mmCIF file of C-alpha atoms in Angstrom:
data_model
loop_
_atom_site.group_PDB
_atom_site.id
_atom_site.type_symbol
_atom_site.label_atom_id
_atom_site.label_comp_id
_atom_site.label_asym_id
_atom_site.label_seq_id
_atom_site.Cartn_x
_atom_site.Cartn_y
_atom_site.Cartn_z
ATOM 1 C CA UNK A 1 40.109 -112.204 -22.395
ATOM 2 C CA UNK A 2 41.872 -108.876 -23.039
ATOM 3 C CA UNK A 3 39.724 -107.939 -25.838
ATOM 4 C CA UNK A 4 36.685 -109.614 -27.785
ATOM 5 C CA UNK A 5 33.779 -111.404 -26.911
ATOM 6 C CA UNK A 6 31.663 -113.690 -28.326
ATOM 7 C CA UNK A 7 27.830 -114.360 -28.313
ATOM 8 C CA UNK A 8 26.351 -116.878 -27.490
ATOM 9 C CA UNK A 9 28.649 -118.552 -24.939
ATOM 10 C CA UNK A 10 26.792 -121.525 -25.981
ATOM 11 C CA UNK A 11 25.003 -122.934 -28.646
ATOM 12 C CA UNK A 12 22.816 -125.877 -28.967
ATOM 13 C CA UNK A 13 20.746 -127.009 -32.295
ATOM 14 C CA UNK A 14 19.641 -129.840 -34.085
ATOM 15 C CA UNK A 15 21.593 -131.054 -37.420
ATOM 16 C CA UNK A 16 20.476 -129.136 -40.602
ATOM 17 C CA UNK A 17 19.956 -126.265 -39.123
ATOM 18 C CA UNK A 18 21.828 -122.720 -38.874
ATOM 19 C CA UNK A 19 24.219 -121.290 -36.320
ATOM 20 C CA UNK A 20 24.983 -118.124 -36.115
ATOM 21 C CA UNK A 21 27.613 -116.658 -33.841
ATOM 22 C CA UNK A 22 28.838 -113.337 -32.954
ATOM 23 C CA UNK A 23 32.059 -111.363 -31.565
ATOM 24 C CA UNK A 24 33.028 -108.231 -30.627
ATOM 25 C CA UNK A 25 35.989 -106.665 -30.329
ATOM 26 C CA UNK A 26 37.742 -103.328 -29.059
ATOM 27 C CA UNK A 27 40.267 -101.818 -31.162
ATOM 28 C CA UNK A 28 40.636 -101.167 -35.171
ATOM 29 C CA UNK A 29 42.099 -104.595 -36.800
ATOM 30 C CA UNK A 30 43.543 -105.264 -40.070
ATOM 31 C CA UNK A 31 41.915 -108.757 -40.116
ATOM 32 C CA UNK A 32 39.349 -111.072 -38.561
ATOM 33 C CA UNK A 33 39.612 -114.893 -38.340
ATOM 34 C CA UNK A 34 37.305 -117.559 -37.228
ATOM 35 C CA UNK A 35 39.059 -120.797 -35.874
ATOM 36 C CA UNK A 36 37.401 -123.798 -34.843
ATOM 37 C CA UNK A 37 38.425 -126.277 -32.153
ATOM 38 C CA UNK A 38 37.948 -129.329 -30.985
ATOM 39 C CA UNK A 39 37.721 -130.426 -27.442
ATOM 40 C CA UNK A 40 41.301 -130.256 -26.301
ATOM 41 C CA UNK A 41 42.783 -130.102 -29.598
ATOM 42 C CA UNK A 42 44.570 -127.714 -32.044
ATOM 43 C CA UNK A 43 42.670 -124.711 -33.410
ATOM 44 C CA UNK A 44 41.750 -124.962 -36.999
ATOM 45 C CA UNK A 45 41.426 -121.881 -39.476
ATOM 46 C CA UNK A 46 38.139 -121.209 -41.103
ATOM 47 C CA UNK A 47 37.969 -117.999 -42.983
ATOM 48 C CA UNK A 48 39.334 -115.003 -42.638
ATOM 49 C CA UNK A 49 38.132 -111.432 -43.206
ATOM 50 C CA UNK A 50 40.191 -108.228 -43.998
ATOM 51 C CA UNK A 51 38.717 -104.934 -42.477
ATOM 52 C CA UNK A 52 37.919 -103.117 -45.538
ATOM 53 C CA UNK A 53 35.569 -106.602 -46.566
ATOM 54 C CA UNK A 54 31.851 -106.550 -45.312
ATOM 55 C CA UNK A 55 31.605 -110.312 -46.077
ATOM 56 C CA UNK A 56 33.055 -113.406 -46.991
ATOM 57 C CA UNK A 57 31.811 -116.671 -47.859
ATOM 58 C CA UNK A 58 33.715 -119.975 -48.044
ATOM 59 C CA UNK A 59 31.586 -123.105 -48.468
ATOM 60 C CA UNK A 60 28.946 -123.283 -45.701
ATOM 61 C CA UNK A 61 30.243 -120.351 -43.963
ATOM 62 C CA UNK A 62 29.691 -116.924 -44.236
ATOM 63 C CA UNK A 63 31.204 -114.200 -42.096
ATOM 64 C CA UNK A 64 30.431 -110.694 -41.826
ATOM 65 C CA UNK A 65 32.268 -107.791 -40.633
ATOM 66 C CA UNK A 66 31.231 -104.545 -39.485
ATOM 67 C CA UNK A 67 33.708 -102.334 -38.179
ATOM 68 C CA UNK A 68 31.710 -99.439 -37.189
ATOM 69 C CA UNK A 69 30.007 -101.727 -34.568
ATOM 70 C CA UNK A 70 33.787 -103.602 -34.049
ATOM 71 C CA UNK A 71 31.298 -106.464 -34.592
ATOM 72 C CA UNK A 72 31.747 -110.142 -36.412
ATOM 73 C CA UNK A 73 29.200 -112.659 -37.048
ATOM 74 C CA UNK A 74 29.851 -116.121 -38.419
ATOM 75 C CA UNK A 75 26.778 -118.560 -39.819
ATOM 76 C CA UNK A 76 26.923 -121.962 -40.501
ATOM 77 C CA UNK A 77 24.462 -123.308 -42.716
ATOM 78 C CA UNK A 78 23.083 -126.470 -42.504
ATOM 79 C CA UNK A 79 24.563 -127.823 -39.663
ATOM 80 C CA UNK A 80 26.475 -131.031 -39.318
ATOM 81 C CA UNK A 81 27.021 -133.565 -36.104
ATOM 82 C CA UNK A 82 30.846 -132.631 -37.092
ATOM 83 C CA UNK A 83 30.381 -129.154 -36.216
ATOM 84 C CA UNK A 84 30.195 -129.503 -32.761
ATOM 85 C CA UNK A 85 32.962 -127.638 -31.577
ATOM 86 C CA UNK A 86 34.358 -124.374 -30.151
ATOM 87 C CA UNK A 87 34.501 -121.453 -32.377
ATOM 88 C CA UNK A 88 36.639 -118.428 -31.716
ATOM 89 C CA UNK A 89 36.830 -115.490 -33.218
ATOM 90 C CA UNK A 90 40.813 -113.737 -33.393
ATOM 91 C CA UNK A 91 41.582 -110.438 -34.332
ATOM 92 C CA UNK A 92 45.120 -109.220 -35.771
ATOM 93 C CA UNK A 93 45.855 -105.630 -35.292
ATOM 94 C CA UNK A 94 48.610 -105.578 -37.678
ATOM 95 C CA UNK A 95 50.960 -104.921 -34.875
ATOM 96 C CA UNK A 96 54.512 -106.054 -35.043
ATOM 97 C CA UNK A 97 54.179 -109.827 -35.230
ATOM 98 C CA UNK A 98 50.717 -110.033 -36.350
ATOM 99 C CA UNK A 99 49.726 -111.792 -32.938
ATOM 100 C CA UNK A 100 46.607 -112.821 -32.660
ATOM 101 C CA UNK A 101 43.895 -111.549 -29.724
ATOM 102 C CA UNK A 102 41.144 -114.413 -29.451
ATOM 103 C CA UNK A 103 37.237 -114.027 -28.172
ATOM 104 C CA UNK A 104 36.123 -116.122 -25.210
ATOM 105 C CA UNK A 105 34.812 -118.795 -27.897
ATOM 106 C CA UNK A 106 31.354 -120.621 -28.432
ATOM 107 C CA UNK A 107 30.716 -124.055 -27.795
ATOM 108 C CA UNK A 108 28.546 -125.351 -30.829
ATOM 109 C CA UNK A 109 26.783 -128.417 -30.270
ATOM 110 C CA UNK A 110 24.920 -129.943 -33.179
ATOM 111 C CA UNK A 111 22.665 -132.880 -32.319
ATOM 112 C CA UNK A 112 21.887 -135.999 -34.751
ATOM 113 C CA UNK B 1 50.560 -131.667 -46.165
ATOM 114 C CA UNK B 2 53.044 -131.258 -43.233
ATOM 115 C CA UNK B 3 51.540 -129.613 -40.025
ATOM 116 C CA UNK B 4 53.058 -127.920 -37.306
ATOM 117 C CA UNK B 5 54.193 -130.591 -34.548
ATOM 118 C CA UNK B 6 54.809 -129.738 -30.783
ATOM 119 C CA UNK B 7 56.503 -132.159 -28.409
ATOM 120 C CA UNK B 8 55.562 -133.721 -25.917
ATOM 121 C CA UNK B 9 52.073 -134.027 -26.123
ATOM 122 C CA UNK B 10 51.375 -134.384 -22.772
ATOM 123 C CA UNK B 11 53.461 -133.397 -19.672
ATOM 124 C CA UNK B 12 53.238 -133.922 -16.225
ATOM 125 C CA UNK B 13 55.204 -131.599 -13.713
ATOM 126 C CA UNK B 14 55.493 -130.853 -9.973
ATOM 127 C CA UNK B 15 55.708 -127.309 -8.767
ATOM 128 C CA UNK B 16 58.884 -125.674 -8.926
ATOM 129 C CA UNK B 17 60.391 -127.737 -11.802
ATOM 130 C CA UNK B 18 61.039 -126.701 -14.968
ATOM 131 C CA UNK B 19 59.445 -127.789 -18.665
ATOM 132 C CA UNK B 20 60.722 -127.398 -21.715
ATOM 133 C CA UNK B 21 58.396 -127.703 -24.608
ATOM 134 C CA UNK B 22 59.305 -128.024 -28.417
ATOM 135 C CA UNK B 23 57.753 -126.570 -31.615
ATOM 136 C CA UNK B 24 57.942 -127.588 -35.514
ATOM 137 C CA UNK B 25 56.993 -125.006 -37.807
ATOM 138 C CA UNK B 26 55.675 -125.956 -41.099
ATOM 139 C CA UNK B 27 58.925 -125.859 -43.697
ATOM 140 C CA UNK B 28 59.413 -122.620 -44.969
ATOM 141 C CA UNK B 29 57.525 -120.792 -42.115
ATOM 142 C CA UNK B 30 59.478 -118.110 -40.467
ATOM 143 C CA UNK B 31 57.443 -117.056 -37.826
ATOM 144 C CA UNK B 32 56.304 -118.788 -35.004
ATOM 145 C CA UNK B 33 53.240 -118.036 -31.838
ATOM 146 C CA UNK B 34 53.536 -119.091 -28.455
ATOM 147 C CA UNK B 35 49.496 -119.237 -26.823
ATOM 148 C CA UNK B 36 48.291 -120.539 -24.064
ATOM 149 C CA UNK B 37 44.780 -121.949 -23.085
ATOM 150 C CA UNK B 38 43.883 -122.165 -19.546
ATOM 151 C CA UNK B 39 40.638 -124.733 -18.771
ATOM 152 C CA UNK B 40 37.888 -123.328 -20.681
ATOM 153 C CA UNK B 41 39.239 -120.278 -21.538
ATOM 154 C CA UNK B 42 40.480 -118.451 -24.839
ATOM 155 C CA UNK B 43 44.303 -118.917 -26.066
ATOM 156 C CA UNK B 44 46.350 -115.904 -24.938
ATOM 157 C CA UNK B 45 49.448 -114.816 -26.498
ATOM 158 C CA UNK B 46 52.682 -115.532 -25.106
ATOM 159 C CA UNK B 47 55.268 -114.470 -27.705
ATOM 160 C CA UNK B 48 56.508 -114.588 -31.196
ATOM 161 C CA UNK B 49 60.080 -115.040 -33.131
ATOM 162 C CA UNK B 50 60.542 -114.104 -37.031
ATOM 163 C CA UNK B 51 63.078 -115.138 -38.584
ATOM 164 C CA UNK B 52 65.008 -116.254 -35.108
ATOM 165 C CA UNK B 53 64.370 -112.644 -33.540
ATOM 166 C CA UNK B 54 61.760 -112.101 -31.005
ATOM 167 C CA UNK B 55 59.171 -109.984 -32.677
ATOM 168 C CA UNK B 56 56.595 -109.335 -30.153
ATOM 169 C CA UNK B 57 56.000 -110.158 -26.342
ATOM 170 C CA UNK B 58 52.801 -110.749 -24.761
ATOM 171 C CA UNK B 59 51.744 -111.669 -20.881
ATOM 172 C CA UNK B 60 54.386 -114.225 -20.864
ATOM 173 C CA UNK B 61 55.700 -114.679 -17.322
ATOM 174 C CA UNK B 62 59.616 -113.894 -16.364
ATOM 175 C CA UNK B 63 59.685 -117.662 -15.385
ATOM 176 C CA UNK B 64 59.185 -118.303 -18.861
ATOM 177 C CA UNK B 65 61.549 -117.960 -21.538
ATOM 178 C CA UNK B 66 61.534 -119.004 -25.500
ATOM 179 C CA UNK B 67 63.768 -118.810 -28.398
ATOM 180 C CA UNK B 68 64.091 -119.917 -32.102
ATOM 181 C CA UNK B 69 66.875 -121.557 -33.402
ATOM 182 C CA UNK B 70 68.718 -121.772 -36.813
ATOM 183 C CA UNK B 71 66.194 -124.552 -38.434
ATOM 184 C CA UNK B 72 63.375 -122.505 -37.199
ATOM 185 C CA UNK B 73 61.932 -124.585 -34.819
ATOM 186 C CA UNK B 74 61.478 -122.714 -31.263
ATOM 187 C CA UNK B 75 61.444 -123.540 -27.851
ATOM 188 C CA UNK B 76 59.398 -122.546 -24.832
ATOM 189 C CA UNK B 77 61.365 -123.061 -21.291
ATOM 190 C CA UNK B 78 59.246 -122.734 -18.118
ATOM 191 C CA UNK B 79 60.802 -122.207 -14.606
ATOM 192 C CA UNK B 80 59.551 -122.119 -11.092
ATOM 193 C CA UNK B 81 56.502 -124.215 -12.624
ATOM 194 C CA UNK B 82 52.832 -122.980 -10.517
ATOM 195 C CA UNK B 83 49.739 -124.730 -10.438
ATOM 196 C CA UNK B 84 48.477 -121.964 -12.636
ATOM 197 C CA UNK B 85 50.948 -122.921 -15.473
ATOM 198 C CA UNK B 86 48.894 -125.871 -15.879
ATOM 199 C CA UNK B 87 47.138 -125.397 -19.655
ATOM 200 C CA UNK B 88 47.030 -126.131 -23.358
ATOM 201 C CA UNK B 89 50.798 -124.686 -24.911
ATOM 202 C CA UNK B 90 49.982 -123.991 -28.596
ATOM 203 C CA UNK B 91 52.531 -123.217 -30.896
ATOM 204 C CA UNK B 92 51.780 -121.482 -34.444
ATOM 205 C CA UNK B 93 53.404 -120.572 -37.757
ATOM 206 C CA UNK B 94 53.203 -118.987 -40.852
ATOM 207 C CA UNK B 95 54.947 -116.900 -43.536
ATOM 208 C CA UNK B 96 55.032 -113.796 -42.562
ATOM 209 C CA UNK B 97 54.083 -111.085 -45.763
ATOM 210 C CA UNK B 98 51.994 -113.864 -47.417
ATOM 211 C CA UNK B 99 49.357 -114.532 -45.159
ATOM 212 C CA UNK B 100 48.032 -113.797 -42.382
ATOM 213 C CA UNK B 101 45.800 -116.794 -41.342
ATOM 214 C CA UNK B 102 48.307 -118.629 -38.747
ATOM 215 C CA UNK B 103 48.440 -122.794 -38.646
ATOM 216 C CA UNK B 104 48.454 -124.554 -35.044
ATOM 217 C CA UNK B 105 50.091 -127.420 -33.933
ATOM 218 C CA UNK B 106 48.194 -129.993 -31.853
ATOM 219 C CA UNK B 107 49.271 -128.428 -28.369
ATOM 220 C CA UNK B 108 51.498 -129.584 -25.306
ATOM 221 C CA UNK B 109 48.846 -130.005 -22.017
ATOM 222 C CA UNK B 110 51.072 -129.343 -19.113
ATOM 223 C CA UNK B 111 49.835 -130.784 -15.902
ATOM 224 C CA UNK B 112 51.697 -128.864 -12.817
ATOM 225 C CA UNK B 113 50.751 -131.071 -9.484
#
């Protein structure tokens, strides 16, 4: 990945537990987004946090952003087996066209 | 709700052949993006179009070209295919100026043999 690293690369938890994934990036951003991808399928947008925001919630999702550390975290609470997927952070640097630069992704496995 | 449509969903080509991937954005979306995702890798931006004009260019090989047509659908043309071109190719669309969220299609899986 050109920029953006995620850790852990793989995470295995039991249903009902919380899952936390972290993402780091290298240059200034306009916003940071999290996407979910089921195996070999399309990416689904989960949540967006702007550069002037520090925390955002959506259902069981909580995203934090620390622009001073150039990092973000995604917390999924009360995980379900259906949450099993790869999760990617993607940064939008506000350049022409607003391309997304993806991190390397975290493979989350939620065991029933 | 209408989603991004990509065709074909699967494509098998031999080395040095050409391939054309098509993308139909969500109605009224004016911006289209193409991404390439190799096996076990993150998606990499290739190229984007806004109102039928190229708006941004990423790590797209010279063997690839793309365009957006008057009905806003886009095509990615790939020539002299190489084994390393085997990947998932995603198209995404959005409405510029309203939301930064991109809506992704299901992807085209290209296998080069």
